[in-house]
Coordinates of C-alpha atoms in Angstrom, one line a residue:
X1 CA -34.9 59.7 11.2
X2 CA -38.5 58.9 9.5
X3 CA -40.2 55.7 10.3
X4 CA -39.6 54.7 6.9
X5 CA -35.9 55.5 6.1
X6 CA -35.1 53.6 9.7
X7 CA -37.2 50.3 7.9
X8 CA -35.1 50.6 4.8
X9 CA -31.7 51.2 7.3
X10 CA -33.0 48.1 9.3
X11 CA -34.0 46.0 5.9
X12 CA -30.3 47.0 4.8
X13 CA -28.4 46.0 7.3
X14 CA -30.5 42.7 7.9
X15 CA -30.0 41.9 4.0
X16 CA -26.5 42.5 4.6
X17 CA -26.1 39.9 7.8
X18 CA -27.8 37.5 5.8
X19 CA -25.9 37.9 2.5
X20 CA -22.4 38.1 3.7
X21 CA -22.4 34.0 4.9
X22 CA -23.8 33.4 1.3
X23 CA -21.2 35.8 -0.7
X24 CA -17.8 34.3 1.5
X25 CA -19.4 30.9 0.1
X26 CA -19.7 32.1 -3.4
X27 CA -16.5 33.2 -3.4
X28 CA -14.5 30.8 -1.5
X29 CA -17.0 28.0 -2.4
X30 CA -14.1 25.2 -1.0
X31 CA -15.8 22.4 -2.7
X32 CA -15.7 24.1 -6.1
X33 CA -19.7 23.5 -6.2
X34 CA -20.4 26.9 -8.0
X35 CA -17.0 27.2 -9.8
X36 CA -13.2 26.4 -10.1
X37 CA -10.9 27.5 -7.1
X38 CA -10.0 31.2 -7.6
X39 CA -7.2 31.0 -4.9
X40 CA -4.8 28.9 -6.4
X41 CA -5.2 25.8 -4.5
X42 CA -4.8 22.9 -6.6
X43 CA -7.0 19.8 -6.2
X44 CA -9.9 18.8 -4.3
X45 CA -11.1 18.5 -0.2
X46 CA -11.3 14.9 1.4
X47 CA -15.0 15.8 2.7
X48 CA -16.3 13.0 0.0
X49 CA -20.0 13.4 0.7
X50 CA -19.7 17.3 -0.3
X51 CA -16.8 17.1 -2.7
X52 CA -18.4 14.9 -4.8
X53 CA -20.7 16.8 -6.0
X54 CA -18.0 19.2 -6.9
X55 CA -16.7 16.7 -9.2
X56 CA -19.6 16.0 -10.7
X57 CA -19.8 19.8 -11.6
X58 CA -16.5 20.7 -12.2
X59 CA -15.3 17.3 -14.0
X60 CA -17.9 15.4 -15.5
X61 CA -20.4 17.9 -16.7
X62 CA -18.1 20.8 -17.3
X63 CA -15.3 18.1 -19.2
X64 CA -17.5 15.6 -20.5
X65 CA -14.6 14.8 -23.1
X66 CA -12.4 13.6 -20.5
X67 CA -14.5 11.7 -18.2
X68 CA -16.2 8.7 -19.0
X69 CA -16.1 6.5 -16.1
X70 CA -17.4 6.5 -12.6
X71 CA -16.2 4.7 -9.3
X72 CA -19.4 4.1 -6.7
X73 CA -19.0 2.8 -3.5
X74 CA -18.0 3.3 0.0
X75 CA -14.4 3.2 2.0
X76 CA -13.5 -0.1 0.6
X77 CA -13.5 1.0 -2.8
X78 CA -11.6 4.4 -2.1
X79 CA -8.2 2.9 -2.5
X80 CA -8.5 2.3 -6.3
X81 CA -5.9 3.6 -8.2
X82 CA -7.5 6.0 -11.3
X83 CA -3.8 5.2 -13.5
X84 CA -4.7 1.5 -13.0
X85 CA -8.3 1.8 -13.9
X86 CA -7.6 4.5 -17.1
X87 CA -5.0 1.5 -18.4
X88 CA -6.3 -1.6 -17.4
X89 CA -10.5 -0.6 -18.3
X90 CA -9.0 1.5 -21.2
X91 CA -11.3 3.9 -19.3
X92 CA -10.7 7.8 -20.0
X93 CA -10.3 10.0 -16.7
X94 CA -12.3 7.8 -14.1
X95 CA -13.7 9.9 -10.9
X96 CA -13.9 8.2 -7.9
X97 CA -17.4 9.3 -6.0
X98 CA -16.7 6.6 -3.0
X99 CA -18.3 7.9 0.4
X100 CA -17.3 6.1 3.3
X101 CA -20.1 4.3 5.2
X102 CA -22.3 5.5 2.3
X103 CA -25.9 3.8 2.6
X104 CA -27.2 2.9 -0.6
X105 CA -29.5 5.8 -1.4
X106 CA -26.8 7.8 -0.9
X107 CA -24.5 6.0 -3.6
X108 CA -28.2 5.8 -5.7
X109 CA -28.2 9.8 -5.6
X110 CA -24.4 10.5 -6.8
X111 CA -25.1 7.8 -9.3
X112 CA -27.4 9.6 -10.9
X113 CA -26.6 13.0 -10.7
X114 CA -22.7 12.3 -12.5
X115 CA -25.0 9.8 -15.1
X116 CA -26.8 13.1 -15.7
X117 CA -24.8 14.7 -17.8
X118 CA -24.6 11.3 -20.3
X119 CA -20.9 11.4 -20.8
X120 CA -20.2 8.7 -18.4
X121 CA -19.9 5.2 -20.5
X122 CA -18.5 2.8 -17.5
X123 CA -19.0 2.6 -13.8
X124 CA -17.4 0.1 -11.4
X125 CA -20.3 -0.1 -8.5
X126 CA -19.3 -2.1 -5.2
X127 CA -22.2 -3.7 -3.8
X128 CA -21.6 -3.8 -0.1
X129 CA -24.0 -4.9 2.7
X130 CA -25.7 -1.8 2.8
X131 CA -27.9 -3.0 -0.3
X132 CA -29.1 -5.8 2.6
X133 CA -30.8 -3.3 4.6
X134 CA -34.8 -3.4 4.8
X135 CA -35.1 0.8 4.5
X136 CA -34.0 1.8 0.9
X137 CA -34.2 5.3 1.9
X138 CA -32.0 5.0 4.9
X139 CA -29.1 7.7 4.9
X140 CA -26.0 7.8 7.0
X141 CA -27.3 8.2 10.5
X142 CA -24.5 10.4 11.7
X143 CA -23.3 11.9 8.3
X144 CA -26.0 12.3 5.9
X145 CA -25.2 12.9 2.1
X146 CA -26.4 16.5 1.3
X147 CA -29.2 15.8 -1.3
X148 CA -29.5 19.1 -2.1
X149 CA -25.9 19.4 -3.9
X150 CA -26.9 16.6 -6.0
X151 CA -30.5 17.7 -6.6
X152 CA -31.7 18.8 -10.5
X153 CA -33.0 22.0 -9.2
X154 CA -30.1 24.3 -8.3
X155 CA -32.5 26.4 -6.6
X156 CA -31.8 23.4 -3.7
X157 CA -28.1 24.8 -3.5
X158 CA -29.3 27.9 -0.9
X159 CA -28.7 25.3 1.6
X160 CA -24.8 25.2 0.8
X161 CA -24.6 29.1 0.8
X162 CA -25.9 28.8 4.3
X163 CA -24.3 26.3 5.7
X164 CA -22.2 27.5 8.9
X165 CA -19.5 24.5 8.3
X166 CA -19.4 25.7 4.5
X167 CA -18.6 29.1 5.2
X168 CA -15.9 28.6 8.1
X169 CA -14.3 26.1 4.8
X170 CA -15.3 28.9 2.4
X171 CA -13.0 32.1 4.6
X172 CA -10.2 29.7 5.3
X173 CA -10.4 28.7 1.3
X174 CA -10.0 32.2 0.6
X175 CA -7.4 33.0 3.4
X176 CA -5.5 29.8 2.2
X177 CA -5.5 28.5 6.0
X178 CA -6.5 24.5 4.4
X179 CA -4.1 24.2 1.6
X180 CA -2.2 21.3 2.6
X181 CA -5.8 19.7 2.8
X182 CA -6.6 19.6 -0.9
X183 CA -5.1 16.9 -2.4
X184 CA -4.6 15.9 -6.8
X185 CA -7.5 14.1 -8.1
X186 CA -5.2 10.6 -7.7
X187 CA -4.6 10.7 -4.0
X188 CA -8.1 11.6 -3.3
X189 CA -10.5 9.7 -1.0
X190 CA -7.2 7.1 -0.5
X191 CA -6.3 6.2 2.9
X192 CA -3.1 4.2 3.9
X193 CA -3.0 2.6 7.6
X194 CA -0.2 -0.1 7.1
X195 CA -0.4 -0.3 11.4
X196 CA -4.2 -0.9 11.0
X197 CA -3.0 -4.0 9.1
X198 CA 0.2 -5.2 11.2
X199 CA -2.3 -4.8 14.1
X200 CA -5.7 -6.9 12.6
X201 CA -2.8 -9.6 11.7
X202 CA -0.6 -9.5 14.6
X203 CA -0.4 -12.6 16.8
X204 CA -2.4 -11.2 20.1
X205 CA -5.2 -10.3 17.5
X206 CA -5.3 -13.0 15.6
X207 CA -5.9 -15.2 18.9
X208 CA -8.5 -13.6 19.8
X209 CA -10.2 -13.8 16.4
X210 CA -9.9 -17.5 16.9
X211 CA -11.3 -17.6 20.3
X212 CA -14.2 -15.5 19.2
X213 CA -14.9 -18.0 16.0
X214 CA -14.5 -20.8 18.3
X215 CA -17.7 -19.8 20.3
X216 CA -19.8 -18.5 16.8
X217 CA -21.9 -21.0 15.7
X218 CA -20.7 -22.7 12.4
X219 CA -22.8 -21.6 9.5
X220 CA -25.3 -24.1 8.2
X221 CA -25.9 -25.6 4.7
X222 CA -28.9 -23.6 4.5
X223 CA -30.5 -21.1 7.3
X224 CA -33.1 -18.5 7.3
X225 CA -32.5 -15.3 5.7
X226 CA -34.4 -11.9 5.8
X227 CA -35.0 -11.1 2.1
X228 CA -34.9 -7.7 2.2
X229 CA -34.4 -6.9 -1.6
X230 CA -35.8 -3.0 -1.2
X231 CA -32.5 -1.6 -1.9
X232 CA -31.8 -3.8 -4.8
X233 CA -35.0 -2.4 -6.7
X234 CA -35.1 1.2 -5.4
X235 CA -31.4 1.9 -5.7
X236 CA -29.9 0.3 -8.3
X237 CA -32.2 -1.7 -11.0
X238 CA -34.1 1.8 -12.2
X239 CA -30.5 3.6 -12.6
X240 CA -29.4 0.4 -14.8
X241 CA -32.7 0.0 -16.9
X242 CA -32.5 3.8 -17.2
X243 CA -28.5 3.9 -18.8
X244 CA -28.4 0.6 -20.9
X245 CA -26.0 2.1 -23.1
X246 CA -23.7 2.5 -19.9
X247 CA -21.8 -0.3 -19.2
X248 CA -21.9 -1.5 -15.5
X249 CA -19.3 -3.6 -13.4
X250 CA -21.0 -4.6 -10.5
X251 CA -18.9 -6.5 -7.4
X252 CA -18.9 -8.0 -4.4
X253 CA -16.0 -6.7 -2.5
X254 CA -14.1 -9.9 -0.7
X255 CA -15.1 -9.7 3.2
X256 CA -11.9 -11.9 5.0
X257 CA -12.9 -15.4 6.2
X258 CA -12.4 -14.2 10.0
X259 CA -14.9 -11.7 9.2
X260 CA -17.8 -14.4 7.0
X261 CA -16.8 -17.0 10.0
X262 CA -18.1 -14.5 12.6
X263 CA -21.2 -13.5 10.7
X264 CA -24.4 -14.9 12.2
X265 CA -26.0 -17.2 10.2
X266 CA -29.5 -14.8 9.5
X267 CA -27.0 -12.5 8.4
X268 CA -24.3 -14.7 6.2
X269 CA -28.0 -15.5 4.4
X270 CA -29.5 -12.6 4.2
X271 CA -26.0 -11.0 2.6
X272 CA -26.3 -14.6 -0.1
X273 CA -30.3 -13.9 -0.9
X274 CA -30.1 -10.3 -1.5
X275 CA -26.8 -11.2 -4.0
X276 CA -28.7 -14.1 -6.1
X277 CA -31.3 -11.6 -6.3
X278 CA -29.3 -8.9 -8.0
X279 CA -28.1 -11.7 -10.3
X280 CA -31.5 -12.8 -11.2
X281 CA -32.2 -8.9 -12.0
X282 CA -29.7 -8.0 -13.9
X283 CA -29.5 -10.7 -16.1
X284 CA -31.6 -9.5 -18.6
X285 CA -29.2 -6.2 -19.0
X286 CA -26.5 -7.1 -21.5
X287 CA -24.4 -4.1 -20.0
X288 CA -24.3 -5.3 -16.6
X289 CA -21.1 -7.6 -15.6
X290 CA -21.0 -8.6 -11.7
X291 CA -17.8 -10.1 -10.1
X292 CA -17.6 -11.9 -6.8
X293 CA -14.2 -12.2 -5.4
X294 CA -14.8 -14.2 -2.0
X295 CA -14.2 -18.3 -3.2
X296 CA -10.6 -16.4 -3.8
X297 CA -7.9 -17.7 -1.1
X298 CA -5.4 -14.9 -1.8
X299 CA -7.9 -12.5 -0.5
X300 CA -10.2 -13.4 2.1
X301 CA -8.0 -16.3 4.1
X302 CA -5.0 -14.0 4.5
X303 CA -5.5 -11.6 8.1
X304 CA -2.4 -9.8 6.4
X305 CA -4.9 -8.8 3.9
X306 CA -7.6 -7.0 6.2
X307 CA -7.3 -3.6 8.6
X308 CA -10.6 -4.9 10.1
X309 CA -13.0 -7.7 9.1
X310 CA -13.8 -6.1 5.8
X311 CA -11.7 -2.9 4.8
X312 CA -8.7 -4.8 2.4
X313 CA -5.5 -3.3 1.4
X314 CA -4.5 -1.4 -1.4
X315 CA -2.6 -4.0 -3.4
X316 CA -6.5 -6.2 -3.0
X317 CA -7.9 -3.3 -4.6
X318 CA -5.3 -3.2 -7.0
X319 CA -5.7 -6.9 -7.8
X320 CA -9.3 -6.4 -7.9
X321 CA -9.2 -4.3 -10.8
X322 CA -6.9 -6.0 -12.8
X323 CA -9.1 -9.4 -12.5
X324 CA -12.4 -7.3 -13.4
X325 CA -10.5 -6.2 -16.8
X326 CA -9.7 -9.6 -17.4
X327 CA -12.9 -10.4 -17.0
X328 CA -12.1 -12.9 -14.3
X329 CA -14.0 -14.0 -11.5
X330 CA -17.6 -13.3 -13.0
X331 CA -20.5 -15.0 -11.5
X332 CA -24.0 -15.2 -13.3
X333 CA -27.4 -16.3 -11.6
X334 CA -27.6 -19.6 -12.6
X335 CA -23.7 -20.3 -10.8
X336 CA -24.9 -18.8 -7.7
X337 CA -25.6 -21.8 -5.8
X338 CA -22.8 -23.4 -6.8
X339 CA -20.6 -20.8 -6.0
X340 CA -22.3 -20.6 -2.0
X341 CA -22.1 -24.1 -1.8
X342 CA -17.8 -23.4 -2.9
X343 CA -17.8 -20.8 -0.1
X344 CA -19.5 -22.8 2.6
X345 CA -16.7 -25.6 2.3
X346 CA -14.0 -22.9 2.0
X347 CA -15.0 -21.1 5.2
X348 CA -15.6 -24.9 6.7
X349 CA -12.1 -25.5 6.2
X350 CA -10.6 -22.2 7.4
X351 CA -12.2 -22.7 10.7
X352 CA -11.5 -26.5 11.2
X353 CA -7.5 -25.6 9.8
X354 CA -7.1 -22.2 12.0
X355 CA -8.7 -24.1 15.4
X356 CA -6.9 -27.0 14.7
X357 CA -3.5 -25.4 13.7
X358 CA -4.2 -23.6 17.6
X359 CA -4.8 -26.5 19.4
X360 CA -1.5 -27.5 17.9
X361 CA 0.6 -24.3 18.7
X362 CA -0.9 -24.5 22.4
X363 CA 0.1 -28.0 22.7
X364 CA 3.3 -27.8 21.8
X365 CA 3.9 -24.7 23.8
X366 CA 2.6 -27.3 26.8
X367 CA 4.9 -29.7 26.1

């Protein structure tokens, strides 16, 4: 054999090696990134900070006349129901593009990648403590969103046809070894864990929630705050000044009182400077609405509520929606101090009334 025909032999097989993880992708391509499933799996993968960007591409910019509304946040806004926001918003096919644990850089980048395509008319953003960060370009330390499947330049998407946990998805896409893992476009992103919530409620946890609030410090009328307002002005005000014909629902999700009781007080600030700030900048968008849910006692005072300190149940999330199309529980900039001053004396008197009530139960179990 020549010198050159062995190169060409050598190039060929090399090309080859390299294409085949690229052409199992294309073809499988599990997160429907490059097109629809070909292998009659119906719905989408739970992998949020991939899929997304499959929804973008698939339903927002391929069926811009069915999708006009956006969900943005992270885990505690995955359990919203789609029927309840298409009926209650009179929104038409909302996607949910939640990521859980999703800094906000990474909710900045979806955000404008599915208002791209300038069919989406309404988004429902939560505004979680991420946005108190100092670093507005932070990403998830341990799960990073894949900016390249949400850049403009779809010369960036090389990186998906390479990707070794893409193409072990892509061959058992085509081999149909995942299809009980795709789920409709209602159940996706959802998660259920009714013995999370019997357990953050239960007796022997809820005793040791008061012990640990017992020894926290009670928050102060006022306390020093780190104003970090980065991510406020990097990751959300440019997207908003850039879409004023796109309506935005902005809202604080309610954090439980066990959970605001146990926050230091740098921190309870901090989380209270950053949100008066948001107010102050948005109010001169007549398309932005923000709603803060925590002076409400049916959410935050209620364990029963809560899988954690912060996640809330499904029928919160339902509730949550409904108040936001009512237009309930709105807050402006110049109601902000009013409303902290509400929520100081609200979580004074759920500490005084849950220590107290456990002094009583201990005495009388004394006796």
């Amino acid at each position: 054999m020549s010198a050159t025909r062995f190169i060409v032999c050598l190039l060929s097989i090399t090309f080859t090696i390299l294409a085949l993880p690229a052409s199992l992708v294309v073809v499988g391509d599990p997160f429907q990134v490059l097109h629809r499933n070909w292998f009659g799996q119906n719905g989408y993968l739970n992998s949020d900070r991939f899929q997304n960007a499959g929804l973008i591409k698939r339903l927002i910019a391929d069926q811009p006349e069915r999708h006009d509304s956006i969900v943005l946040g992270t885990s505690m806004s995955q359990n919203f129901d789609i029927q309840q926001l298409s009926e209650e918003m009179n929104w038409k096919g909302p996607v949910k593009l939640t990521i859980a644990g999703g800094r906000a850089r990474e909710i900045a980048v979806i955000a404008t990648d599915a208002l791209r395509s300038g069919s989406i008319k309404h988004v429902l953003w939560e505004i979680y403590s991420g946005y108190e960060l100092k670093d507005p370009f932070a990403l998830h330390p341990e799960a990073p969103l894949p900016l390249y499947m949400y850049s403009e330049n779809s010369i960036d998407l090389w990186r998906y046809l390479f990707n070794q946990d893409i193409v072990d998805k892509a061959v058992k896409t085509i081999f149909r070894r995942n299809d009980r893992k795709f789920r409709d476009i209602k159940n996706l992103y959802r998660w259920e864990q009714p013995e999370a919530f019997q357990a953050f409620s239960s007796p022997a946890n809820i005793e040791q929630l008061n012990r640990k609030m017992a020894a926290a410090p009670p928050l102060s009328p006022r306390s020093a705050g780190n104003d970090y307002y980065l991510n406020i002005d990097k990751n959300l005000i440019p997207i908003i000044k850039a879409h004023q014909d796109v309506e935005f629902n902005l809202y604080f999700p309610p954090t439980s009182y066990y959970g605001l009781t146990l926050t230091t007080p740098a921190k309870f600030w901090t989380r209270m400077n950053t949100r008066k700030y948001l107010l102050e900048r948005v109010s001169i968008f007549p398309n932005v609405h923000v709603f803060a849910f925590d002076l409400y006692d049916d959410f935050g005072a209620k364990a029963a509520n809560y899988k954690d300190l912060s996640h809330y149940s499904p029928a919160v999330s339902k509730a949550i929606v409904r108040y936001i199309a009512q237009g309930k529980f709105e807050i402006r900039a110049n109601e902000w101090d009013g409303y902290v001053a509400t929520l100081l004396l609200k979580l004074q008197q759920f500490r005084q009334n849950t220590l107290q009530g456990q002094k009583q139960t201990v005495s009388r179990s004394l006796n």
